[in-house]
Amino acid sequence: MPKQAVISGNMAAAYAAKYARVDVIAAYPITPQTTAIEYLSQWVASGELDAEFVPAESEHSAMTICIAASASGARTFTATASQGLALMHEMLYIASGLRTPVVMMIGNRSLSSPLSIWNDHQDSMAERDAGWIQMYAENVQETFDMGLMCYRVGEDSRVMLPAMFCIDGFFLTHTYQNVVLPDQEQVDEFLPPYSPKYRLDPSNPIAMGTVGDPRWYMEFAKQKVEAMEAARGVVEEAHRDFEKIFGRRYDPFIERFHCNDADYIFITMGSVSGTFRHVVRELRKEGASVGLVRIRTFRPFPYEELREAISGAKVVGIVDRSISFGAMKSCGPLFLEVRAALYEQEKKPKTVNLILGIGGRDTTPSMVRECFKKLESVDERREFDVFWIGLRE
Amino acid sequence: MIREGAGFRELPPAAIVPEPGTSLKNKTGSWRIFRPVVDREKCSKCRICWLLCPEGCKIELEDCFETDLDYCKGCGICAQECPYKAIEMVLEEGSSIA
């Protein structure tokens, strides 16, 4: 029987790896990811989890170990945040280039400097072009479910790409919520053992990590693109199977809340979506025509789903918890992509960028109401604005 | 072996080489511009060239060390390091330097 437990986001991520029957875990501790790895090391030490636990000397090494283990056919797990993810940057491209479906939890944390251990999305958004599947969870249950989903999608023979599931530092990593943990048999049904077509095996030698000179490199880059595009269908298929086996249904790419007839729509990712949904519900009661789209899968980017969901709106407020310094009006990266997705549309809403919660600053319901006022006050003739919400002038 | 000019759908994934021993088919000596030529009179068989050749291309003969030209890339380390100046780097036919 599936059981209920009150656990943190970090423990949910650790449980996802455990239920996935992970073979190799390599990691280096960093706030706010640390306890996820501590749980796994305890389970390995006590014999509760039959896996290899490698305490690496850096995040760079942790990722390298996972890539090598994955190349040999092992199911792998690591977790990091912030500077740790930045240190992995070089190896992230190698993981996707070698087509090793490593799974990683990100406990989203701001980037130095100034030093901040608190939450925003700058760390994972900086890696959005690295060839990794990226998903963003809103709560602890979804953290666990996305962990399993990352293995399922990444290891699919049509995909074979690494995958990261991103959970907001402290807001999710250290928040305890009631979670349903499944039966092991359910997970085994959802997630068959990892068996790649090619792997490092002394009895059947192959070479990996070769040189791609200018005669070859482009073709392998295109293979990666094909894999990422194929992931769109695989993500949908995996979510259908997930519902069948676990009885929980998620929209694979975007969750729509009061969108159908809304004049004003917010687009969010991650835990702040809960605050936005709460305020949208209140505003609806007050008669406002407002809705919310929450992006769950960011890579591959759901541009078609987004177009369909928001093209009927008058104004769309895209919430960024990161900044693309020097982009158009130094807006956020999510804003850039949503706007780009609308470019070909004949009928398109006005867009507004709402930058908030940078470096862990709280986003309160009153701030969301302030966001709504910004949307309402958009002038048809004016070019887009980038608003910083909660900033002291 | 992978067909020269193969498209991305035809290529194995992730630039792997899916069979062993392909280095035997890829004669990297074709990269060479200069070829080492040994003076058999001067060679004392001290093994310095054999020790320092980065490609493991020096072959011991009865009276001297010769070079495996299938894989020698012509780096010239052997000629530079030979204490007896027994090796001369000679421009390959068809090669030129500006």
Short mmCIF file of C-alpha atoms in Angstrom, two decimals:
data_model
loop_
_atom_site.label_atom_id
_atom_site.label_comp_id
_atom_site.label_asym_id
_atom_site.label_seq_id
_atom_site.Cartn_x
_atom_site.Cartn_y
_atom_site.Cartn_z
CA MET A 1 0.00 0.00 0.00
CA PRO A 2 1.23 3.50 -0.76
CA LYS A 3 2.00 5.30 2.48
CA GLN A 4 1.78 8.88 3.62
CA ALA A 5 4.72 10.69 5.12
CA VAL A 6 5.49 14.25 6.18
CA ILE A 7 8.86 14.92 4.57
CA SER A 8 10.98 17.78 3.22
CA GLY A 9 11.65 18.48 -0.45
CA ASN A 10 15.21 17.25 -0.01
CA MET A 11 13.99 13.98 1.44
CA ALA A 12 11.47 13.64 -1.38
CA ALA A 13 14.29 14.03 -3.90
CA ALA A 14 16.36 11.43 -2.03
CA TYR A 15 13.36 9.10 -1.96
CA ALA A 16 12.92 9.52 -5.72
CA ALA A 17 16.47 8.27 -6.27
CA LYS A 18 15.97 5.43 -3.77
CA TYR A 19 12.69 4.27 -5.31
CA ALA A 20 14.33 4.51 -8.74
CA ARG A 21 16.87 1.94 -7.49
CA VAL A 22 19.79 4.26 -8.18
CA ASP A 23 23.16 2.50 -8.62
CA VAL A 24 25.66 5.33 -8.10
CA ILE A 25 25.32 8.57 -6.15
CA ALA A 26 28.13 11.12 -6.27
CA ALA A 27 27.79 14.52 -4.67
CA TYR A 28 29.40 17.40 -2.83
CA PRO A 29 27.43 19.16 -0.09
CA ILE A 30 26.11 22.68 -0.63
CA THR A 31 23.28 24.58 1.03
CA PRO A 32 20.36 24.09 0.48
CA GLN A 33 20.88 20.67 -1.14
CA THR A 34 22.89 19.05 1.68
CA THR A 35 20.31 17.00 3.52
CA ALA A 36 19.17 15.28 0.32
CA ILE A 37 22.61 13.76 0.01
CA GLU A 38 22.86 13.08 3.75
CA TYR A 39 19.71 10.93 3.63
CA LEU A 40 21.09 8.92 0.70
CA SER A 41 24.49 8.40 2.38
CA GLN A 42 22.74 7.20 5.54
CA TRP A 43 20.60 4.74 3.61
CA VAL A 44 23.66 3.39 1.79
CA ALA A 45 25.62 3.13 5.06
CA SER A 46 22.80 1.30 6.83
CA GLY A 47 22.26 -1.10 3.94
CA GLU A 48 18.77 0.20 3.29
CA LEU A 49 19.87 1.27 -0.19
CA ASP A 50 22.09 -0.96 -2.32
CA ALA A 51 24.11 1.69 -4.16
CA GLU A 52 27.62 3.10 -4.47
CA PHE A 53 27.95 6.42 -2.61
CA VAL A 54 30.91 8.57 -3.70
CA PRO A 55 31.63 11.70 -1.63
CA ALA A 56 33.38 13.73 -4.32
CA GLU A 57 35.92 16.51 -3.68
CA SER A 58 33.95 19.02 -5.76
CA GLU A 59 30.76 19.33 -7.77
CA HIS A 60 32.83 19.14 -10.94
CA SER A 61 34.08 15.74 -9.86
CA ALA A 62 30.63 14.65 -8.66
CA MET A 63 29.20 15.28 -12.12
CA THR A 64 32.18 13.57 -13.76
CA ILE A 65 31.69 10.49 -11.59
CA CYS A 66 28.00 10.36 -12.47
CA ILE A 67 28.75 10.69 -16.19
CA ALA A 68 31.33 7.89 -16.07
CA ALA A 69 29.04 5.63 -14.04
CA SER A 70 26.16 6.33 -16.40
CA ALA A 71 28.40 5.52 -19.37
CA SER A 72 28.98 2.11 -17.85
CA GLY A 73 25.23 1.52 -17.65
CA ALA A 74 24.55 2.61 -14.07
CA ARG A 75 21.56 4.67 -12.95
CA THR A 76 22.99 7.76 -11.26
CA PHE A 77 21.94 10.62 -9.01
CA THR A 78 23.49 13.84 -7.83
CA ALA A 79 22.22 17.10 -6.42
CA THR A 80 23.61 20.60 -6.16
CA ALA A 81 22.81 24.31 -6.17
CA SER A 82 24.17 27.72 -7.01
CA GLN A 83 27.99 27.85 -7.17
CA GLY A 84 28.07 24.05 -7.23
CA LEU A 85 26.01 23.98 -10.39
CA ALA A 86 28.13 26.74 -11.88
CA LEU A 87 31.23 24.66 -11.14
CA MET A 88 29.61 21.71 -12.95
CA HIS A 89 28.89 23.83 -16.02
CA GLU A 90 31.65 22.35 -18.16
CA MET A 91 30.58 18.79 -17.37
CA LEU A 92 26.89 19.47 -18.02
CA TYR A 93 27.61 19.82 -21.73
CA ILE A 94 29.66 16.63 -21.62
CA ALA A 95 26.80 14.74 -19.95
CA SER A 96 24.39 15.75 -22.69
CA GLY A 97 27.00 15.30 -25.44
CA LEU A 98 27.82 11.78 -24.26
CA ARG A 99 24.07 11.16 -23.96
CA THR A 100 24.41 9.92 -20.40
CA PRO A 101 21.01 10.32 -18.69
CA VAL A 102 22.30 11.50 -15.31
CA VAL A 103 19.53 12.76 -13.00
CA MET A 104 20.20 15.75 -10.77
CA MET A 105 18.18 17.66 -8.21
CA ILE A 106 18.79 21.39 -8.06
CA GLY A 107 17.96 23.14 -4.80
CA ASN A 108 17.61 26.48 -6.56
CA ARG A 109 19.80 29.13 -4.96
CA SER A 110 21.06 32.54 -5.96
CA LEU A 111 24.54 33.06 -7.41
CA SER A 112 27.32 35.04 -5.71
CA SER A 113 28.27 37.86 -5.45
CA PRO A 114 27.09 39.06 -2.96
CA LEU A 115 26.97 35.68 -1.33
CA SER A 116 23.44 34.41 -0.91
CA ILE A 117 22.29 30.97 0.17
CA TRP A 118 18.67 31.95 -0.56
CA ASN A 119 16.37 31.07 -3.38
CA ASP A 120 15.98 32.31 -6.92
CA HIS A 121 16.38 30.64 -10.35
CA GLN A 122 19.63 32.21 -11.56
CA ASP A 123 21.63 29.01 -11.12
CA SER A 124 19.53 26.63 -13.22
CA MET A 125 18.48 29.25 -15.77
CA ALA A 126 22.15 29.83 -16.51
CA GLU A 127 22.30 26.17 -17.63
CA ARG A 128 19.23 26.26 -19.86
CA ASP A 129 21.24 25.74 -23.06
CA ALA A 130 23.31 22.82 -21.76
CA GLY A 131 21.19 20.10 -23.36
CA TRP A 132 19.50 18.96 -20.15
CA ILE A 133 15.81 18.28 -19.62
CA GLN A 134 14.64 20.80 -17.00
CA MET A 135 11.57 20.57 -14.80
CA TYR A 136 10.45 22.89 -11.97
CA ALA A 137 8.39 21.57 -9.05
CA GLU A 138 5.89 23.52 -6.97
CA ASN A 139 5.56 21.30 -3.92
CA VAL A 140 7.13 18.33 -2.15
CA GLN A 141 4.90 15.68 -3.76
CA GLU A 142 5.76 17.02 -7.17
CA THR A 143 9.45 16.96 -6.24
CA PHE A 144 9.27 13.22 -5.69
CA ASP A 145 7.19 12.66 -8.81
CA MET A 146 9.47 14.78 -11.00
CA GLY A 147 12.50 12.85 -9.78
CA LEU A 148 10.97 9.65 -11.13
CA MET A 149 9.87 11.48 -14.28
CA CYS A 150 13.43 12.64 -14.97
CA TYR A 151 14.70 9.06 -15.00
CA ARG A 152 11.83 7.89 -17.17
CA VAL A 153 12.19 10.63 -19.80
CA GLY A 154 15.99 10.96 -19.77
CA GLU A 155 16.63 7.22 -20.10
CA ASP A 156 14.12 6.70 -22.90
CA SER A 157 15.97 5.33 -25.95
CA ARG A 158 14.48 8.13 -28.09
CA VAL A 159 15.90 10.75 -25.72
CA MET A 160 19.03 9.67 -23.80
CA LEU A 161 19.65 13.05 -22.24
CA PRO A 162 20.47 14.09 -18.67
CA ALA A 163 17.64 15.65 -16.68
CA MET A 164 17.42 18.04 -13.76
CA PHE A 165 14.46 18.69 -11.53
CA CYS A 166 14.61 22.07 -9.87
CA ILE A 167 13.11 22.78 -6.47
CA ASP A 168 13.24 26.14 -4.76
CA GLY A 169 15.88 26.34 -2.04
CA PHE A 170 14.33 26.37 1.48
CA PHE A 171 10.81 27.03 0.12
CA LEU A 172 10.82 23.40 -1.00
CA THR A 173 14.11 21.81 0.05
CA HIS A 174 13.45 22.47 3.75
CA THR A 175 9.66 22.63 3.82
CA TYR A 176 7.84 19.60 5.20
CA GLN A 177 4.63 18.52 3.50
CA ASN A 178 2.39 15.49 3.45
CA VAL A 179 3.47 13.21 0.61
CA VAL A 180 2.19 9.91 -0.75
CA LEU A 181 5.06 7.48 -1.26
CA PRO A 182 4.18 4.67 -3.69
CA ASP A 183 4.77 0.95 -3.56
CA GLN A 184 8.13 -0.11 -4.92
CA GLU A 185 6.30 -2.29 -7.46
CA GLN A 186 4.54 0.77 -8.90
CA VAL A 187 7.86 2.54 -9.40
CA ASP A 188 9.38 -0.60 -10.93
CA GLU A 189 6.52 -0.70 -13.41
CA PHE A 190 6.94 2.98 -14.29
CA LEU A 191 10.71 2.78 -14.43
CA PRO A 192 12.20 -0.38 -15.96
CA PRO A 193 15.91 -1.04 -15.32
CA TYR A 194 18.26 1.22 -17.28
CA SER A 195 19.65 -0.66 -20.27
CA PRO A 196 21.34 1.61 -22.81
CA LYS A 197 22.17 0.37 -26.29
CA TYR A 198 25.82 1.39 -25.90
CA ARG A 199 27.76 1.30 -22.66
CA LEU A 200 31.34 0.91 -21.47
CA ASP A 201 31.83 -2.83 -21.06
CA PRO A 202 35.25 -4.57 -21.18
CA SER A 203 33.78 -7.62 -22.90
CA ASN A 204 32.34 -5.49 -25.69
CA PRO A 205 34.69 -2.54 -26.05
CA ILE A 206 33.62 0.79 -27.55
CA ALA A 207 35.16 4.27 -27.38
CA MET A 208 33.30 7.23 -25.85
CA GLY A 209 34.34 10.85 -25.53
CA THR A 210 36.02 11.03 -28.92
CA VAL A 211 37.14 14.06 -30.94
CA GLY A 212 34.60 15.65 -33.29
CA ASP A 213 36.58 17.64 -35.79
CA PRO A 214 34.83 20.18 -38.03
CA ARG A 215 33.80 17.39 -40.43
CA TRP A 216 31.69 15.75 -37.69
CA TYR A 217 30.80 18.06 -34.78
CA MET A 218 27.68 19.63 -36.30
CA GLU A 219 26.06 16.27 -36.92
CA PHE A 220 26.41 15.29 -33.25
CA ALA A 221 25.01 18.66 -32.13
CA LYS A 222 22.02 17.99 -34.38
CA GLN A 223 21.55 14.55 -32.82
CA LYS A 224 21.22 16.29 -29.46
CA VAL A 225 18.57 18.60 -30.91
CA GLU A 226 16.64 15.64 -32.31
CA ALA A 227 16.76 13.99 -28.87
CA MET A 228 15.47 17.12 -27.14
CA GLU A 229 12.65 17.49 -29.67
CA ALA A 230 11.77 13.79 -29.31
CA ALA A 231 11.53 14.40 -25.56
CA ARG A 232 8.34 16.43 -26.12
CA GLY A 233 6.39 13.31 -27.05
CA VAL A 234 8.16 11.21 -24.43
CA VAL A 235 7.28 13.69 -21.66
CA GLU A 236 3.60 13.40 -22.60
CA GLU A 237 3.71 9.62 -22.84
CA ALA A 238 5.48 9.37 -19.47
CA HIS A 239 2.84 11.55 -17.81
CA ARG A 240 0.05 9.36 -19.21
CA ASP A 241 1.75 6.25 -17.81
CA PHE A 242 2.38 8.06 -14.53
CA GLU A 243 -1.32 8.76 -14.10
CA LYS A 244 -2.22 5.16 -14.96
CA ILE A 245 0.23 3.70 -12.43
CA PHE A 246 0.16 6.24 -9.59
CA GLY A 247 -3.27 7.80 -10.07
CA ARG A 248 -1.92 11.37 -9.99
CA ARG A 249 -2.41 13.53 -13.04
CA TYR A 250 -0.18 16.42 -14.06
CA ASP A 251 -0.24 18.49 -17.21
CA PRO A 252 3.08 17.48 -18.73
CA PHE A 253 4.28 20.95 -19.70
CA ILE A 254 2.05 23.71 -18.36
CA GLU A 255 -0.64 23.83 -15.72
CA ARG A 256 -3.54 26.16 -16.57
CA PHE A 257 -5.57 27.84 -13.80
CA HIS A 258 -8.58 29.97 -14.80
CA CYS A 259 -6.99 30.67 -18.19
CA ASN A 260 -9.78 30.02 -20.66
CA ASP A 261 -11.57 33.36 -20.44
CA ALA A 262 -8.92 35.42 -18.65
CA ASP A 263 -7.93 38.89 -19.86
CA TYR A 264 -4.87 38.88 -17.62
CA ILE A 265 -2.60 35.85 -17.21
CA PHE A 266 0.47 35.33 -15.04
CA ILE A 267 3.16 32.86 -16.07
CA THR A 268 5.20 31.40 -13.22
CA MET A 269 7.56 28.53 -12.38
CA GLY A 270 8.27 26.82 -9.08
CA SER A 271 7.03 27.37 -5.55
CA VAL A 272 5.97 31.01 -6.00
CA SER A 273 3.13 29.64 -8.17
CA GLY A 274 1.27 28.72 -4.97
CA THR A 275 1.15 32.35 -3.84
CA PHE A 276 0.07 33.46 -7.30
CA ARG A 277 -2.69 30.81 -7.47
CA HIS A 278 -3.97 31.92 -4.06
CA VAL A 279 -4.19 35.56 -5.16
CA VAL A 280 -5.69 34.66 -8.54
CA ARG A 281 -8.42 32.77 -6.69
CA GLU A 282 -9.08 35.82 -4.47
CA LEU A 283 -9.10 38.20 -7.44
CA ARG A 284 -11.54 35.94 -9.28
CA LYS A 285 -13.90 36.15 -6.31
CA GLU A 286 -13.60 39.92 -6.56
CA GLY A 287 -14.63 39.71 -10.22
CA ALA A 288 -11.25 40.13 -11.92
CA SER A 289 -10.63 38.31 -15.20
CA VAL A 290 -7.31 36.75 -14.28
CA GLY A 291 -5.60 33.38 -14.69
CA LEU A 292 -2.31 31.60 -14.14
CA VAL A 293 -0.07 29.38 -16.25
CA ARG A 294 2.56 27.42 -14.37
CA ILE A 295 5.40 26.03 -16.44
CA ARG A 296 6.43 22.58 -15.18
CA THR A 297 8.71 21.45 -18.00
CA PHE A 298 11.00 24.26 -19.13
CA ARG A 299 13.28 22.18 -21.37
CA PRO A 300 12.06 21.23 -23.89
CA PHE A 301 10.28 24.61 -23.88
CA PRO A 302 6.49 24.31 -24.30
CA TYR A 303 6.04 27.12 -26.82
CA GLU A 304 3.02 25.60 -28.58
CA GLU A 305 1.18 24.88 -25.34
CA LEU A 306 1.91 28.42 -24.12
CA ARG A 307 0.65 30.03 -27.32
CA GLU A 308 -2.54 28.06 -27.05
CA ALA A 309 -3.03 28.99 -23.39
CA ILE A 310 -2.32 32.72 -23.50
CA SER A 311 -3.10 33.98 -26.99
CA GLY A 312 -6.66 34.97 -25.98
CA ALA A 313 -5.48 37.20 -23.12
CA LYS A 314 -5.05 40.97 -23.24
CA VAL A 315 -1.94 41.15 -21.05
CA VAL A 316 0.42 38.42 -19.89
CA GLY A 317 2.70 38.98 -16.90
CA ILE A 318 5.74 36.74 -17.09
CA VAL A 319 7.35 36.20 -13.72
CA ASP A 320 11.12 35.77 -13.74
CA ARG A 321 13.14 34.79 -10.72
CA SER A 322 16.34 35.38 -12.66
CA ILE A 323 17.80 38.12 -14.82
CA SER A 324 19.39 38.12 -18.24
CA PHE A 325 21.73 41.03 -17.66
CA GLY A 326 21.97 43.11 -20.79
CA ALA A 327 19.07 41.45 -22.62
CA MET A 328 16.19 43.69 -23.82
CA LYS A 329 15.82 46.09 -20.87
CA SER A 330 17.71 43.42 -18.89
CA CYS A 331 14.55 41.32 -18.66
CA GLY A 332 14.42 37.72 -17.42
CA PRO A 333 15.12 34.67 -19.59
CA LEU A 334 11.59 33.26 -19.24
CA PHE A 335 10.19 36.55 -20.53
CA LEU A 336 12.47 36.37 -23.56
CA GLU A 337 11.30 32.91 -24.53
CA VAL A 338 7.60 33.49 -23.96
CA ARG A 339 7.74 36.68 -26.02
CA ALA A 340 9.66 34.88 -28.77
CA ALA A 341 7.00 32.14 -28.83
CA LEU A 342 4.34 34.79 -29.52
CA TYR A 343 6.17 36.47 -32.38
CA GLU A 344 4.48 34.53 -35.20
CA GLN A 345 1.00 34.91 -33.69
CA GLU A 346 -1.37 37.25 -35.49
CA LYS A 347 -3.31 37.95 -32.33
CA LYS A 348 -1.02 38.32 -29.38
CA PRO A 349 -1.27 39.72 -25.87
CA LYS A 350 0.84 42.54 -24.53
CA THR A 351 3.61 41.24 -22.30
CA VAL A 352 5.02 42.53 -19.05
CA ASN A 353 8.05 41.19 -17.20
CA LEU A 354 7.77 40.87 -13.42
CA ILE A 355 11.10 40.26 -11.77
CA LEU A 356 10.75 39.23 -8.15
CA GLY A 357 12.09 37.03 -5.38
CA ILE A 358 15.71 37.62 -6.38
CA GLY A 359 18.18 36.40 -3.75
CA GLY A 360 15.41 34.85 -1.67
CA ARG A 361 13.27 37.96 -1.09
CA ASP A 362 9.77 36.91 -0.06
CA THR A 363 6.93 37.25 -2.53
CA THR A 364 3.79 38.05 -0.53
CA PRO A 365 0.15 38.07 -1.67
CA SER A 366 0.17 41.87 -1.58
CA MET A 367 3.08 41.85 -4.02
CA VAL A 368 1.09 39.61 -6.35
CA ARG A 369 -1.75 42.15 -6.15
CA GLU A 370 0.79 44.82 -7.07
CA CYS A 371 1.76 42.64 -10.07
CA PHE A 372 -1.90 42.49 -11.10
CA LYS A 373 -2.13 46.29 -10.96
CA LYS A 374 0.88 46.48 -13.29
CA LEU A 375 -0.93 44.19 -15.75
CA GLU A 376 -4.13 46.24 -15.55
CA SER A 377 -2.30 49.50 -16.17
CA VAL A 378 -0.57 48.37 -19.38
CA ASP A 379 -0.96 50.96 -22.12
CA GLU A 380 -1.72 49.43 -25.55
CA ARG A 381 0.63 51.85 -27.27
CA ARG A 382 3.55 51.40 -24.90
CA GLU A 383 6.49 49.08 -25.39
CA PHE A 384 6.90 46.31 -22.81
CA ASP A 385 8.05 47.10 -19.28
CA VAL A 386 10.27 45.18 -16.89
CA PHE A 387 9.01 45.72 -13.34
CA TRP A 388 10.99 44.80 -10.26
CA ILE A 389 8.53 43.85 -7.54
CA GLY A 390 9.58 44.26 -3.91
CA LEU A 391 12.58 46.43 -4.74
CA ARG A 392 13.47 49.45 -2.57
CA GLU A 393 13.99 52.51 -4.74
CA MET B 1 33.96 1.88 -39.95
CA ILE B 2 31.84 5.02 -40.29
CA ARG B 3 31.25 6.15 -43.85
CA GLU B 4 33.00 9.41 -44.70
CA GLY B 5 30.32 12.03 -45.26
CA ALA B 6 27.65 10.16 -43.25
CA GLY B 7 24.61 12.24 -42.19
CA PHE B 8 23.57 12.76 -38.57
CA ARG B 9 20.87 10.07 -38.68
CA GLU B 10 23.35 7.49 -39.90
CA LEU B 11 26.04 8.24 -37.33
CA PRO B 12 26.19 6.33 -34.03
CA PRO B 13 25.03 8.44 -31.06
CA ALA B 14 27.28 10.70 -29.00
CA ALA B 15 30.30 10.33 -31.33
CA ILE B 16 31.01 6.88 -29.92
CA VAL B 17 33.18 4.45 -31.82
CA PRO B 18 31.06 1.30 -31.56
CA GLU B 19 33.80 -1.22 -32.44
CA PRO B 20 37.27 -1.80 -30.99
CA GLY B 21 40.60 -1.50 -32.79
CA THR B 22 39.67 1.23 -35.25
CA SER B 23 42.95 3.04 -34.57
CA LEU B 24 44.60 0.32 -36.67
CA LYS B 25 42.51 1.47 -39.64
CA ASN B 26 43.16 5.17 -39.16
CA LYS B 27 46.75 5.70 -40.33
CA THR B 28 47.60 8.95 -38.57
CA GLY B 29 50.96 9.06 -40.38
CA SER B 30 49.08 10.81 -43.17
CA TRP B 31 49.13 13.99 -41.03
CA ARG B 32 52.93 14.18 -41.35
CA ILE B 33 54.72 17.07 -43.03
CA PHE B 34 58.29 16.08 -42.09
CA ARG B 35 59.61 12.53 -42.08
CA PRO B 36 62.43 11.38 -39.76
CA VAL B 37 65.33 9.81 -41.67
CA VAL B 38 67.94 7.98 -39.61
CA ASP B 39 71.64 7.85 -40.46
CA ARG B 40 72.44 4.21 -39.63
CA GLU B 41 76.14 4.99 -39.26
CA LYS B 42 75.52 7.58 -36.53
CA CYS B 43 72.80 5.69 -34.59
CA SER B 44 74.26 4.14 -31.42
CA LYS B 45 70.95 2.51 -30.38
CA CYS B 46 70.92 4.53 -27.14
CA ARG B 47 67.06 4.29 -27.13
CA ILE B 48 66.52 7.98 -26.38
CA CYS B 49 64.25 8.28 -29.45
CA TRP B 50 62.38 5.11 -28.50
CA LEU B 51 61.87 6.45 -24.98
CA LEU B 52 60.65 9.90 -26.01
CA CYS B 53 58.54 9.18 -29.11
CA PRO B 54 54.99 10.21 -28.03
CA GLU B 55 53.41 7.80 -30.52
CA GLY B 56 55.46 4.70 -29.70
CA CYS B 57 56.61 4.60 -33.32
CA LYS B 58 60.27 3.68 -32.90
CA ILE B 59 61.06 0.13 -33.99
CA GLU B 60 64.28 -1.58 -32.95
CA LEU B 61 66.27 -3.10 -35.83
CA GLU B 62 69.60 -4.95 -35.71
CA ASP B 63 71.78 -1.91 -36.32
CA CYS B 64 69.55 1.08 -35.55
CA PHE B 65 66.07 2.41 -34.61
CA GLU B 66 63.66 3.00 -37.47
CA THR B 67 60.25 4.72 -37.54
CA ASP B 68 56.79 3.26 -38.14
CA LEU B 69 55.67 5.69 -40.82
CA ASP B 70 52.04 4.50 -40.66
CA TYR B 71 51.67 6.37 -37.35
CA CYS B 72 54.61 8.80 -37.07
CA LYS B 73 53.09 12.29 -37.20
CA GLY B 74 56.47 13.93 -37.82
CA CYS B 75 56.68 15.88 -34.57
CA GLY B 76 60.49 15.82 -34.72
CA ILE B 77 61.10 15.13 -31.02
CA CYS B 78 63.37 12.19 -31.94
CA ALA B 79 65.53 14.38 -34.21
CA GLN B 80 65.68 17.13 -31.60
CA GLU B 81 66.63 14.80 -28.75
CA CYS B 82 69.04 12.40 -30.53
CA PRO B 83 72.44 12.96 -28.81
CA TYR B 84 74.27 11.76 -31.96
CA LYS B 85 72.31 13.97 -34.41
CA ALA B 86 71.51 10.76 -36.29
CA ILE B 87 67.97 11.78 -37.29
CA GLU B 88 67.13 14.38 -39.92
CA MET B 89 63.62 15.69 -40.58
CA VAL B 90 63.00 15.68 -44.33
CA LEU B 91 60.07 17.44 -46.00
CA GLU B 92 57.56 14.89 -47.31
CA GLU B 93 56.99 14.81 -51.02
CA GLY B 94 53.96 16.89 -51.86
CA SER B 95 54.24 18.89 -48.62
CA SER B 96 55.41 22.46 -48.49
CA ILE B 97 56.02 25.07 -45.85
CA ALA B 98 55.40 28.75 -46.28
#
